[in-house]
XYZ file of N, CA and C in Angstrom:
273
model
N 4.928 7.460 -16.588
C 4.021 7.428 -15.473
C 2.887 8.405 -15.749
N 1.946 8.095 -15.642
C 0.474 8.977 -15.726
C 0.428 10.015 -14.119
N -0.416 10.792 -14.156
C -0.466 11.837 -12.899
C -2.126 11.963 -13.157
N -2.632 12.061 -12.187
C -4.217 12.704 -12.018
C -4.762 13.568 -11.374
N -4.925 14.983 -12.009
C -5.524 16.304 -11.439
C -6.363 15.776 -10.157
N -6.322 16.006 -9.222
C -6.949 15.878 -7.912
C -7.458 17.185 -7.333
N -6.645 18.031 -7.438
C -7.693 19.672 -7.364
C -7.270 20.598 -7.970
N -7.594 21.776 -8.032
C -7.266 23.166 -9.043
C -7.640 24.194 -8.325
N -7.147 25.074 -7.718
C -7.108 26.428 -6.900
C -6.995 27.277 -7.549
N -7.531 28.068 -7.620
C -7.327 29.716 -7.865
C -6.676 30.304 -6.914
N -5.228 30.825 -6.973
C -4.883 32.059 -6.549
C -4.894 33.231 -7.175
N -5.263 33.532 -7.606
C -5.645 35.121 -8.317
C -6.154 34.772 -9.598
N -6.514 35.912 -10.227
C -7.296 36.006 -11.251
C -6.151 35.676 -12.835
N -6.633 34.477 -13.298
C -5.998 33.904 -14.581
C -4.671 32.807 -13.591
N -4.349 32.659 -12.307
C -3.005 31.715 -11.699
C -3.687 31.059 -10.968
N -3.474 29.813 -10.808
C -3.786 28.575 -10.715
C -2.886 27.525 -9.776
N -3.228 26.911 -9.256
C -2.380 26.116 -8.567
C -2.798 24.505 -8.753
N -2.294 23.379 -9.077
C -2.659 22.250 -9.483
C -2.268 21.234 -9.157
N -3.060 20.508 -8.153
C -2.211 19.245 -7.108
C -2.577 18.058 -8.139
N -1.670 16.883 -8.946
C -1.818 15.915 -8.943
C -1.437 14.821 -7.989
N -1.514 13.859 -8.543
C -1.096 12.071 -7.789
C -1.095 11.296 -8.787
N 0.087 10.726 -8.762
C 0.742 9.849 -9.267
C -0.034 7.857 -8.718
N -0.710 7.712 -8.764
C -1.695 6.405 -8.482
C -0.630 5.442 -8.295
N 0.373 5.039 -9.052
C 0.858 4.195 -9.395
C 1.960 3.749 -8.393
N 2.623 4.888 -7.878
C 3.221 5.394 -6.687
C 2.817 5.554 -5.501
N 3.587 4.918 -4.140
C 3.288 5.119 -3.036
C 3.885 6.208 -2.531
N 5.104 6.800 -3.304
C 5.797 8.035 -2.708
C 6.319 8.480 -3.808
N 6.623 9.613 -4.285
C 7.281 10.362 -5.292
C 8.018 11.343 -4.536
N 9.495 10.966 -5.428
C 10.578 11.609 -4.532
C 10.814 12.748 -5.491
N 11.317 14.186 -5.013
C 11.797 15.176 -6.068
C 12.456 16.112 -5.100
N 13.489 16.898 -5.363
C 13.812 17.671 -4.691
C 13.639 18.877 -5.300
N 13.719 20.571 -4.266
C 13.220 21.623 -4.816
C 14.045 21.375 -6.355
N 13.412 22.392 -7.177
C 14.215 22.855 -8.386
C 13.742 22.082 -9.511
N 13.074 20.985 -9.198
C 13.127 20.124 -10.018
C 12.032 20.047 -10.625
N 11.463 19.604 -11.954
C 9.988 19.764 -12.631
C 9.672 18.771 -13.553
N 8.533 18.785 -13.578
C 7.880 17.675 -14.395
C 7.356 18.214 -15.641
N 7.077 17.293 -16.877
C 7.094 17.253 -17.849
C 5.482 16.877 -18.433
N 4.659 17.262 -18.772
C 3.159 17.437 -18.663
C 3.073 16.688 -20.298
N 2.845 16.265 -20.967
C 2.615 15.914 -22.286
C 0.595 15.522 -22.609
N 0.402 15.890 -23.822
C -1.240 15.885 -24.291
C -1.352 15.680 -25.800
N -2.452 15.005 -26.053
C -2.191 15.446 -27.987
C -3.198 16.063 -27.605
N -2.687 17.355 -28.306
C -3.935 18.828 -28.721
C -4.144 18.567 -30.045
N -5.539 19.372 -30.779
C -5.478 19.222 -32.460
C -4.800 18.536 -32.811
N -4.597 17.255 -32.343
C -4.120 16.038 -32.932
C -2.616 16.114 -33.406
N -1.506 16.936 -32.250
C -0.045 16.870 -32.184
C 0.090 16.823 -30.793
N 1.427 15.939 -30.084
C 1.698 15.679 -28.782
C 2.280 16.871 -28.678
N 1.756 17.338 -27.228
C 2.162 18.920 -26.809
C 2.743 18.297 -25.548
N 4.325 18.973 -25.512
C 4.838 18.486 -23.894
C 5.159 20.126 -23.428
N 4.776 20.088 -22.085
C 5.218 21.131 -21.516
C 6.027 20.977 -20.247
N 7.299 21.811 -19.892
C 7.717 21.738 -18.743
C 7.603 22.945 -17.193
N 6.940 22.045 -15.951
C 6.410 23.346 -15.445
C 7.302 23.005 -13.676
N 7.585 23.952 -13.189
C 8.479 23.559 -11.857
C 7.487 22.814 -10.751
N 8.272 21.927 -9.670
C 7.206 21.795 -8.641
C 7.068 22.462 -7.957
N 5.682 23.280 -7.428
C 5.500 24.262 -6.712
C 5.282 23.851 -5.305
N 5.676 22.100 -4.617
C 4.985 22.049 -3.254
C 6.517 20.903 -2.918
N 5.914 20.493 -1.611
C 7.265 19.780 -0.685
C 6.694 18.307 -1.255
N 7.481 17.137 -1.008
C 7.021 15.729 -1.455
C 5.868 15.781 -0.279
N 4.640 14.959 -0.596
C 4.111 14.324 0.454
C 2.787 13.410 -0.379
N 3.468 12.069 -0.005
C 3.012 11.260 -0.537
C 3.449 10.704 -2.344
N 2.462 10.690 -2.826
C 2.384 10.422 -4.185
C 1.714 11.543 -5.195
N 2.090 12.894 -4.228
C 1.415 14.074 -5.006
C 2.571 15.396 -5.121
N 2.196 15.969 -6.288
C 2.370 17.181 -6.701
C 1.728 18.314 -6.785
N 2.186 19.302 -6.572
C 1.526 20.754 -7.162
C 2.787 21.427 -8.514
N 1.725 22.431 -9.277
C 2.215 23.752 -10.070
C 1.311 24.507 -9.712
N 2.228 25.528 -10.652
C 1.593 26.314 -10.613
C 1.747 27.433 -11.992
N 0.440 27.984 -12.480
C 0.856 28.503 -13.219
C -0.311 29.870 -14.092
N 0.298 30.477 -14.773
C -0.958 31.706 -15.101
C -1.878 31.007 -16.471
N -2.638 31.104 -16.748
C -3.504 30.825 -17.865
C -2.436 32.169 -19.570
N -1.905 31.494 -20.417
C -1.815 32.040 -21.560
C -2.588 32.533 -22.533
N -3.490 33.199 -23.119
C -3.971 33.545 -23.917
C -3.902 32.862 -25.306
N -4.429 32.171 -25.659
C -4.095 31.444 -27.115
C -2.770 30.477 -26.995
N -1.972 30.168 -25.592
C -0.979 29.010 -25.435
C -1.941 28.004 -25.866
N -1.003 27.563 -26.235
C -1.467 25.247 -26.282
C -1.831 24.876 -25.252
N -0.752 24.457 -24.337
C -0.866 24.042 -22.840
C -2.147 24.860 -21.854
N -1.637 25.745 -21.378
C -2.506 26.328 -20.426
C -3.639 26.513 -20.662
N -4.285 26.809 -21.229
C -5.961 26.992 -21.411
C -6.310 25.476 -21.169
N -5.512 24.108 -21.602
C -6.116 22.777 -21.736
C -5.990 22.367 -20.287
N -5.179 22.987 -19.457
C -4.856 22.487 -17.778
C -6.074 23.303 -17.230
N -6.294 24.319 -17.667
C -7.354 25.113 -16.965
C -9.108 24.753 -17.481
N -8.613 23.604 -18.106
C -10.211 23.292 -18.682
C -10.693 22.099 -17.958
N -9.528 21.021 -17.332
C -9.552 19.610 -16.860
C -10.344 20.052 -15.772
N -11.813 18.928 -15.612
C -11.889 18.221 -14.567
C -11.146 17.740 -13.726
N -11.185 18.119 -12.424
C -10.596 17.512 -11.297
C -11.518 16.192 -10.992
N -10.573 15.443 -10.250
C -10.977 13.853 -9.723
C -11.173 13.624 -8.418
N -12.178 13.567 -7.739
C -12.631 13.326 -6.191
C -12.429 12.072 -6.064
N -10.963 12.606 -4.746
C -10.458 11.731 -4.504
C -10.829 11.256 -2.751
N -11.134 9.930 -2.643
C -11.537 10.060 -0.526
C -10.494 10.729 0.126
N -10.669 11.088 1.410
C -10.049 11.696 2.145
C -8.597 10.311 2.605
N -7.412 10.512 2.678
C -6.262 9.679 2.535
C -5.555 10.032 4.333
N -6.024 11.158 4.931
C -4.706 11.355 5.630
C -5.537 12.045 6.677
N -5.051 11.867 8.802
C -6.120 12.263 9.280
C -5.015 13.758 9.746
C-alpha cells in the first residue's frame, strides 16, 4: 500500500511530526503499539525504515513522529518531502 505525506509539523527544533493517508483506504485500522514500515530507494538501494504510530485511527490517516539524524538514510529524506494539499475532508 502507498501512504501520502499530507502535512509535516515541527515540534521542536530537528522533531517532526508527519500525518500521512493511505488514498487507497477508506479506514486504516491499527492499534496503539503498532508501526509502519516506510521503504525508499536512496543512492539507488531500497531503504526500509520502521517508525511507531504516533496518533489514534481516524480515517485513512497516520502520524510519526520523529527527530531528524545527522547523516541517517531515512530521516533527512522524510524531512526533505513535499507535503500534498489535500481539500478540507471533515467539518
Amino acid at each position: 500500500m502507498k501512504a501520502e505525506l499530507v502535512s509535516s509539523r515541527q515540534m521542536a527544533p530537528e522533531i517532526r511530526q508527519f500525518e500521512f493517508a493511505v488514498p487507497e483506504m477508506a479506514e486504516l485500522k491499527f492499534l496503539p503499539g503498532q508501526f509502519v514500515s516506510l521503504s525508499e530507494t536512496l543512492h539507488d538501494k531500497k531503504v526500509t525504515r520502521a517508525y511507531s504510530i504516533a496518533s489514534l485511527p481516524e480515517g485513512n490517516r497516520f502520524s510519526i513522529c520523529l527527530n531528524r539524524v545527522e547523516g541517517g538514510l531515512f530521516s533527512p529524506h522524510l524531512f526533505a518531502l513535499p507535503t500534498r494539499m489535500c481539500a478540507p475532508t471533515r467539518r
